[in-house]
């Protein structure tokens, strides 16, 4: 049997990622809470409720779990609606609570990565049109200033906006998230305002904390033509890739918005990222389809040979994370895998998903691609947006009735990887024997 260890560079960041609304509980003052109260919005009528009860203080025990799990960083987000419950009113108690949390991370030796916007908007902003309203740029900048002033003592690694591309698509194009819009015109406004808000936040952070590292966490779902030889497939795949994957990072590196055949300059956005954050879950094929006029004549599906997650939500396609990293090289920036994980309630797939994806990240690092860290989504099962509690992404299982956490085998595997700063054949033999041969061929 082959024996080897895939080592990562010294100082590699190993952590997990979370988001305020998904873990805090009782986030009653944002657009998601309101959306959850409407019938038919969330799978099985689920609600976020108490979530993982971090606002009640259970962040402490979960940060302890992260440390126990050998991690050296954690990515969390700040809830705008708590910090600024009304226009012009700042909640010092909420800021203080976040200060405690970040101090809690520092004390445990976990480097904080702080996201300023992770899908949720304060109700007052939603009532003013959310991300469609150009005023959001100034609002977001003011909020960012307030947060950075309060927290800069404890954090210097920032994500302005999580998955701007997914927010645009799910909330303003597909109508699945609040405000439930299905409009290309709305989506276009939202993308533009997000670029400008990011740029304003980037500059605000650097003016308050010159040494800060600021970026976005982009959902990178590489889009492949279903049939390479078929020009229409290549055209629709390219179009999807350009709008969904390329648009945002291109805009904030070049200062030019290229959208729906138009070109507009946004000079203030030029060179406003210090690293590229990649959230990778899966890859998709795109085929031209005359029967889908409502879907811009395209059909998207997973690689047919790939194994699907429990609810069919994602494919286990580890080569895609390597492809995503290669795609990111063109920005010539350090990269972070800001999210990667799989929904898997009984943990039958996660151990090998983890081993296979980290193997691909290691390959990239081994070619000196500048990947500096990896954040697994997620630490403990949490509220999964319109899919409610039907999907479980945690290394730890959450019992919603009792708030008890139970360790999944993947948590132990990940802990061994983090502590070793590498993946060994011996770990894979124990936790993911199905992929041993493929990862360590004789
Ligand atoms: C990402 C989101 C994150 C979580 C994972 C599963 O798109 O950023 O909040 O829902 O998917």
Coordinates of C-alpha atoms and ligand atoms in Angstrom, one line a residue:
X1 CA 0.0 0.0 0.0
X2 CA 1.4 3.4 -1.0
X3 CA 2.4 5.7 1.9
X4 CA 2.6 9.4 1.5
X5 CA 1.6 12.8 3.0
X6 CA 0.5 15.8 1.0
X7 CA 1.9 18.7 3.1
X8 CA 0.7 22.2 3.0
X9 CA 2.9 25.3 3.4
X10 CA 3.7 26.5 6.9
X11 CA 1.2 29.1 8.0
X12 CA -1.7 27.8 5.9
X13 CA -5.0 28.9 7.2
X14 CA -7.4 26.0 8.2
X15 CA -10.8 26.9 9.4
X16 CA -14.5 26.8 8.9
X17 CA -17.0 29.4 7.7
X18 CA -20.3 30.6 9.1
X19 CA -22.8 33.4 8.5
X20 CA -24.7 35.5 11.1
X21 CA -28.2 34.6 10.0
X22 CA -27.5 31.0 9.7
X23 CA -26.0 30.6 13.3
X24 CA -27.0 33.4 15.5
X25 CA -30.8 32.8 16.0
X26 CA -33.6 35.4 16.5
X27 CA -32.4 37.7 13.8
X28 CA -35.9 39.2 13.7
X29 CA -35.0 42.6 12.1
X30 CA -33.8 41.4 8.7
X31 CA -35.5 40.6 5.3
X32 CA -34.8 36.8 5.7
X33 CA -36.7 36.5 9.0
X34 CA -39.6 38.3 7.3
X35 CA -39.3 36.0 4.3
X36 CA -39.4 32.9 6.5
X37 CA -42.7 33.9 8.0
X38 CA -44.3 33.8 4.5
X39 CA -45.9 30.4 3.5
X40 CA -44.2 28.5 0.7
X41 CA -40.9 30.3 0.9
X42 CA -38.7 27.8 2.8
X43 CA -38.6 24.0 2.4
X44 CA -41.1 22.3 4.7
X45 CA -42.0 25.6 6.3
X46 CA -38.7 25.7 8.2
X47 CA -37.5 28.8 10.0
X48 CA -34.1 29.9 11.3
X49 CA -35.5 30.3 14.9
X50 CA -32.8 29.9 17.4
X51 CA -30.4 28.5 14.8
X52 CA -27.2 27.5 16.6
X53 CA -27.9 30.1 19.4
X54 CA -24.7 32.0 19.0
X55 CA -26.5 35.2 20.0
X56 CA -27.4 33.4 23.2
X57 CA -23.7 32.7 23.8
X58 CA -23.1 29.3 22.3
X59 CA -20.4 30.7 20.0
X60 CA -18.1 30.0 22.9
X61 CA -18.6 26.3 22.9
X62 CA -18.4 26.2 19.1
X63 CA -15.2 28.2 19.0
X64 CA -13.8 25.6 21.5
X65 CA -14.8 22.9 19.0
X66 CA -12.9 24.7 16.3
X67 CA -9.8 24.9 18.4
X68 CA -10.2 21.3 19.5
X69 CA -10.4 20.5 15.8
X70 CA -6.9 21.9 15.2
X71 CA -8.2 24.9 13.3
X72 CA -6.3 28.2 13.3
X73 CA -8.9 30.6 11.8
X74 CA -12.7 31.1 11.6
X75 CA -14.8 33.1 9.1
X76 CA -18.0 34.6 10.5
X77 CA -20.2 37.5 9.5
X78 CA -21.6 40.6 11.1
X79 CA -25.4 41.1 11.0
X80 CA -26.1 44.5 9.6
X81 CA -29.6 44.6 11.0
X82 CA -28.2 44.2 14.5
X83 CA -25.5 46.8 14.2
X84 CA -27.8 49.4 12.5
X85 CA -31.4 48.5 13.5
X86 CA -32.7 51.7 12.0
X87 CA -31.2 54.3 9.7
X88 CA -29.1 56.5 11.8
X89 CA -29.1 54.4 14.9
X90 CA -26.2 52.2 15.9
X91 CA -26.5 49.5 18.5
X92 CA -23.4 49.7 20.7
X93 CA -24.5 46.6 22.6
X94 CA -24.5 44.6 19.4
X95 CA -21.1 45.9 18.4
X96 CA -19.9 45.0 21.8
X97 CA -21.2 41.5 21.4
X98 CA -19.2 41.1 18.2
X99 CA -16.2 42.5 19.9
X100 CA -16.5 39.8 22.5
X101 CA -16.8 37.1 19.8
X102 CA -13.7 38.4 18.0
X103 CA -11.8 38.6 21.2
X104 CA -13.0 35.0 21.8
X105 CA -11.4 34.0 18.5
X106 CA -8.2 35.8 19.2
X107 CA -7.9 34.3 22.7
X108 CA -8.3 30.8 21.2
X109 CA -5.6 31.4 18.6
X110 CA -8.2 31.6 15.7
X111 CA -7.5 34.3 13.2
X112 CA -10.9 36.0 12.4
X113 CA -12.0 36.5 8.9
X114 CA -15.0 38.9 9.0
X115 CA -17.7 39.1 6.4
X116 CA -19.7 42.4 6.3
X117 CA -22.6 41.2 4.2
X118 CA -23.8 37.6 4.0
X119 CA -27.1 37.7 2.1
X120 CA -29.3 39.4 4.8
X121 CA -30.4 43.1 4.7
X122 CA -31.9 45.1 7.6
X123 CA -35.7 45.5 7.1
X124 CA -35.3 49.3 6.7
X125 CA -33.0 48.8 3.8
X126 CA -35.3 46.1 2.2
X127 CA -38.2 48.6 2.5
X128 CA -36.1 51.1 0.5
X129 CA -35.6 48.6 -2.3
X130 CA -32.5 46.8 -1.0
X131 CA -29.6 46.4 -3.4
X132 CA -31.6 47.9 -6.3
X133 CA -31.5 51.3 -4.6
X134 CA -28.3 53.2 -5.4
X135 CA -28.4 54.7 -1.9
X136 CA -27.2 51.3 -0.7
X137 CA -23.7 52.3 -1.7
X138 CA -23.5 55.0 0.9
X139 CA -25.4 53.0 3.5
X140 CA -23.0 50.1 3.2
X141 CA -20.0 52.3 3.4
X142 CA -21.3 54.0 6.6
X143 CA -22.1 50.6 8.1
X144 CA -18.6 49.3 7.1
X145 CA -16.9 52.3 8.8
X146 CA -18.8 51.7 12.0
X147 CA -18.0 48.0 12.1
X148 CA -14.3 48.4 11.2
X149 CA -13.9 51.2 13.8
X150 CA -15.4 48.9 16.4
X151 CA -13.6 45.7 15.5
X152 CA -10.3 46.6 13.9
X153 CA -8.5 45.9 17.1
X154 CA -9.4 42.2 16.6
X155 CA -9.5 41.6 12.9
X156 CA -7.8 42.6 9.7
X157 CA -9.0 40.1 7.2
X158 CA -12.3 41.2 5.7
X159 CA -14.8 40.0 3.1
X160 CA -17.1 42.9 2.0
X161 CA -19.8 40.9 0.2
X162 CA -20.4 37.2 0.2
X163 CA -21.4 35.7 -3.1
X164 CA -22.6 38.9 -4.8
X165 CA -23.3 36.7 -7.9
X166 CA -25.6 34.3 -6.0
X167 CA -27.4 37.2 -4.2
X168 CA -28.1 38.8 -7.6
X169 CA -29.3 35.6 -9.2
X170 CA -31.4 34.1 -6.4
X171 CA -32.9 37.2 -5.0
X172 CA -33.4 39.4 -8.1
X173 CA -33.4 37.0 -11.1
X174 CA -34.8 33.7 -10.0
X175 CA -37.1 35.1 -7.3
X176 CA -36.2 32.4 -4.7
X177 CA -34.9 34.7 -2.0
X178 CA -36.1 38.0 -0.8
X179 CA -37.3 40.3 -2.4
X180 CA -38.4 37.6 -4.8
X181 CA -37.8 39.5 -8.0
X182 CA -37.4 38.0 -11.4
X183 CA -36.1 40.8 -13.5
X184 CA -33.0 41.2 -15.6
X185 CA -33.2 45.0 -15.1
X186 CA -33.2 44.6 -11.3
X187 CA -30.3 42.1 -11.5
X188 CA -28.3 44.6 -13.5
X189 CA -28.9 47.4 -11.0
X190 CA -28.0 45.1 -8.1
X191 CA -24.7 44.0 -9.7
X192 CA -23.7 47.6 -10.4
X193 CA -24.6 48.7 -6.9
X194 CA -22.8 45.8 -5.3
X195 CA -19.6 46.7 -7.3
X196 CA -19.8 50.3 -6.1
X197 CA -20.6 49.3 -2.5
X198 CA -17.7 46.9 -2.5
X199 CA -15.4 49.6 -3.8
X200 CA -16.6 52.2 -1.2
X201 CA -16.2 49.6 1.6
X202 CA -12.8 48.6 0.4
X203 CA -11.6 52.2 0.5
X204 CA -13.2 52.8 3.9
X205 CA -11.6 49.8 5.4
X206 CA -8.2 50.7 4.1
X207 CA -8.5 54.3 5.3
X208 CA -9.2 53.0 8.9
X209 CA -6.8 50.1 8.8
X210 CA -4.1 50.4 6.1
X211 CA -2.7 46.9 6.6
X212 CA -6.2 45.2 6.1
X213 CA -6.7 42.5 3.6
X214 CA -10.0 43.0 1.9
X215 CA -11.8 40.9 -0.7
X216 CA -15.0 39.2 -1.7
X217 CA -16.1 35.6 -1.4
X218 CA -17.2 34.7 -4.9
X219 CA -19.3 31.7 -5.7
X220 CA -17.2 30.0 -8.3
X221 CA -19.2 27.4 -10.2
X222 CA -17.2 26.8 -13.3
X223 CA -19.5 26.4 -16.3
X224 CA -18.5 23.8 -18.9
X225 CA -20.1 23.4 -22.4
X226 CA -22.1 20.1 -22.4
X227 CA -20.8 19.2 -25.8
X228 CA -17.5 20.8 -26.6
X229 CA -17.9 20.3 -30.3
X230 CA -21.2 22.1 -30.4
X231 CA -20.8 25.9 -30.9
X232 CA -24.2 26.9 -29.3
X233 CA -23.3 25.0 -26.1
X234 CA -20.0 26.7 -26.0
X235 CA -21.7 30.1 -26.5
X236 CA -24.2 29.6 -23.7
X237 CA -21.6 28.2 -21.3
X238 CA -19.3 31.2 -22.0
X239 CA -22.2 33.6 -21.4
X240 CA -23.1 31.9 -18.1
X241 CA -19.5 31.9 -17.0
X242 CA -19.0 35.5 -18.0
X243 CA -22.0 36.8 -16.1
X244 CA -22.0 34.5 -13.1
X245 CA -18.3 33.9 -12.4
X246 CA -16.2 36.5 -14.2
X247 CA -18.3 39.6 -13.9
X248 CA -17.7 40.7 -10.4
X249 CA -14.0 40.0 -9.9
X250 CA -13.3 41.5 -13.3
X251 CA -15.2 44.6 -12.4
X252 CA -13.4 45.2 -9.2
X253 CA -10.0 44.6 -10.7
X254 CA -10.4 46.5 -14.0
X255 CA -12.9 49.2 -12.9
X256 CA -15.0 48.3 -16.0
X257 CA -18.5 46.8 -15.9
X258 CA -19.2 44.5 -18.8
X259 CA -22.8 43.5 -18.7
X260 CA -25.3 42.4 -21.3
X261 CA -23.2 43.7 -24.2
X262 CA -22.6 47.1 -22.5
X263 CA -19.4 48.6 -21.1
X264 CA -19.3 51.1 -18.3
X265 CA -16.5 52.5 -16.3
X266 CA -16.5 52.5 -12.5
X267 CA -13.0 53.9 -11.9
X268 CA -13.4 53.8 -8.1
X269 CA -13.7 50.0 -8.2
X270 CA -10.4 49.5 -10.0
X271 CA -7.9 47.3 -8.0
X272 CA -10.2 47.0 -5.0
X273 CA -9.3 43.4 -3.9
X274 CA -6.3 42.3 -2.0
X275 CA -7.0 38.6 -2.4
X276 CA -9.5 36.5 -4.2
X277 CA -12.0 34.5 -2.1
X278 CA -13.4 31.4 -3.8
X279 CA -16.5 29.5 -2.6
X280 CA -16.5 26.3 -4.5
X281 CA -19.2 23.6 -4.2
X282 CA -19.6 22.1 -7.6
X283 CA -19.2 22.5 -11.4
X284 CA -22.0 22.6 -13.9
X285 CA -22.5 21.7 -17.6
X286 CA -24.4 24.1 -19.8
X287 CA -26.3 23.0 -22.9
X288 CA -28.1 25.1 -25.5
X289 CA -31.8 24.2 -25.4
X290 CA -34.5 25.6 -27.7
X291 CA -37.2 24.4 -25.3
X292 CA -36.0 26.8 -22.5
X293 CA -36.8 30.3 -23.8
X294 CA -37.6 31.4 -20.2
X295 CA -34.1 30.3 -19.2
X296 CA -32.2 32.2 -21.9
X297 CA -32.2 29.0 -24.0
X298 CA -30.0 27.0 -21.7
X299 CA -30.1 24.0 -19.5
X300 CA -27.7 23.5 -16.6
X301 CA -26.8 20.1 -15.1
X302 CA -24.1 18.2 -13.2
X303 CA -21.5 16.0 -14.7
X304 CA -23.4 12.8 -15.3
X305 CA -20.7 10.6 -13.9
X306 CA -20.4 12.6 -10.6
X307 CA -22.0 11.4 -7.4
X308 CA -24.7 13.6 -6.0
X309 CA -25.2 14.8 -2.5
X310 CA -28.2 13.5 -0.5
X311 CA -30.8 15.9 -1.8
X312 CA -29.2 16.1 -5.2
X313 CA -28.1 19.7 -4.5
X314 CA -24.5 19.3 -5.5
X315 CA -22.2 16.9 -7.4
X316 CA -19.0 15.6 -5.8
X317 CA -16.6 17.1 -8.5
X318 CA -13.2 17.7 -6.9
X319 CA -11.4 18.4 -10.1
X320 CA -13.7 21.5 -10.2
X321 CA -12.0 23.2 -7.2
X322 CA -8.6 22.9 -9.1
X323 CA -10.2 24.4 -12.2
X324 CA -11.7 27.2 -10.1
X325 CA -8.2 28.0 -8.6
X326 CA -6.7 27.9 -12.1
X327 CA -9.4 30.3 -13.3
X328 CA -8.5 32.6 -10.4
X329 CA -4.8 32.8 -11.3
X330 CA -5.5 35.5 -13.9
X331 CA -6.2 38.1 -11.1
X332 CA -2.6 37.6 -9.9
X333 CA -3.7 37.8 -6.2
X334 CA -3.3 35.5 -3.2
X335 CA -6.4 33.2 -3.0
X336 CA -8.4 31.7 -0.2
X337 CA -11.0 29.0 -0.4
X338 CA -13.5 30.9 1.6
X339 CA -16.1 28.1 1.5
X340 CA -16.2 24.4 0.4
X341 CA -18.4 21.6 1.8
X342 CA -21.2 19.3 1.2
X343 CA -24.7 18.6 2.6
X344 CA -24.6 15.2 4.0
X345 CA -26.7 14.4 7.1
X346 CA -25.3 10.9 7.8
X347 CA -21.7 11.8 6.8
X348 CA -21.3 9.0 4.3
X349 CA -20.0 11.2 1.5
X350 CA -18.3 14.1 3.4
X351 CA -15.1 12.3 4.4
X352 CA -14.2 11.5 0.9
X353 CA -15.5 14.9 -0.4
X354 CA -13.2 16.6 2.0
X355 CA -10.1 14.4 1.3
X356 CA -10.6 14.6 -2.5
X357 CA -11.1 18.4 -2.5
X358 CA -8.2 19.0 -0.3
X359 CA -6.1 16.8 -2.4
X360 CA -6.9 19.1 -5.4
X361 CA -6.1 22.2 -3.3
X362 CA -2.8 20.6 -2.4
X363 CA -2.1 19.9 -6.1
X364 CA -2.6 23.6 -6.7
X365 CA -0.5 24.7 -3.8
X366 CA 2.2 22.3 -5.0
X367 CA 2.4 24.1 -8.3
X368 CA 3.0 27.3 -6.3
X369 CA -0.5 28.6 -7.0
X370 CA -1.0 31.2 -4.2
X371 CA -3.7 29.5 -2.2
X372 CA -3.3 30.7 1.4
X373 CA -6.2 29.0 3.3
X374 CA -9.2 26.8 3.3
X375 CA -12.5 27.4 5.2
X376 CA -14.8 24.4 5.3
X377 CA -18.5 25.1 5.2
X378 CA -19.4 24.6 8.0
X379 CA -18.6 24.0 11.7
X380 CA -22.1 23.0 13.0
X381 CA -25.3 22.3 11.0
X382 CA -27.0 25.6 10.4
X383 CA -30.0 27.3 8.7
X384 CA -29.6 26.6 5.0
X385 CA -31.6 29.5 3.4
X386 CA -34.6 28.4 1.2
X387 CA -33.7 24.8 1.9
X388 CA -34.2 25.4 5.6
X389 CA -32.9 22.5 7.8
X390 CA -33.3 19.9 5.1
X391 CA -29.6 20.2 4.3
X392 CA -26.9 19.6 6.8
X393 CA -23.4 20.9 6.1
X394 CA -21.8 20.7 9.5
X395 CA -18.7 18.9 10.6
X396 CA -20.8 18.7 13.8
X397 CA -24.5 17.6 13.8
X398 CA -27.0 19.9 15.5
X399 CA -30.0 18.7 17.4
X400 CA -32.4 21.5 16.9
X401 CA -34.6 20.5 19.9
X402 CA -31.9 20.3 22.5
X403 CA -29.1 22.4 20.9
X404 CA -26.8 19.4 21.5
X405 CA -23.9 19.0 19.1
X406 CA -22.6 15.6 18.0
X407 CA -19.3 15.1 16.3
X408 CA -19.4 13.6 12.8
X409 CA -16.5 11.4 11.6
X410 CA -15.5 14.2 9.2
X411 CA -14.8 16.5 12.1
X412 CA -12.2 14.1 13.3
X413 CA -10.7 13.7 9.8
X414 CA -10.6 17.5 9.3
X415 CA -9.0 17.9 12.8
X416 CA -6.2 15.4 11.8
X417 CA -5.6 17.3 8.5
X418 CA -5.5 20.7 10.3
X419 CA -3.1 19.4 13.0
X420 CA -0.8 17.7 10.5
X421 CA -1.0 20.6 8.0
X422 CA -1.4 17.9 5.4
X423 CA -3.4 14.8 4.3
X424 CA -1.7 11.4 4.8
X425 CA -2.4 8.1 3.2
X426 CA -3.0 6.7 6.6
X427 CA -5.8 9.2 7.3
X428 CA -7.4 8.5 3.9
X429 CA -7.2 4.7 4.5
X430 CA -9.1 5.2 7.8
X431 CA -11.7 7.8 6.9
X432 CA -12.2 7.5 3.1
X433 CA -10.9 4.1 1.9
X434 CA -13.1 4.3 -1.2
X435 CA -10.9 7.0 -2.7
X436 CA -7.5 5.6 -1.4
X437 CA -6.4 4.0 -4.7
X438 CA -7.3 7.1 -6.6
X439 CA -5.5 9.5 -4.3
X440 CA -2.5 7.3 -3.6
X441 CA -2.0 5.0 -6.6
X442 CA 0.7 2.3 -6.1
Ligands
LIG1 C1 -23.1 29.2 0.0 C2 -23.4 30.3 1.0 C3 -23.5 29.8 2.5 C4 -24.1 28.4 2.6 C5 -23.4 27.5 1.6 C6 -23.9 26.0 1.7 O1 -23.5 29.6 -1.2 O2 -22.5 31.4 1.0 O3 -24.2 30.7 3.2 O4 -25.4 28.5 2.4 O5 -23.6 28.0 0.3

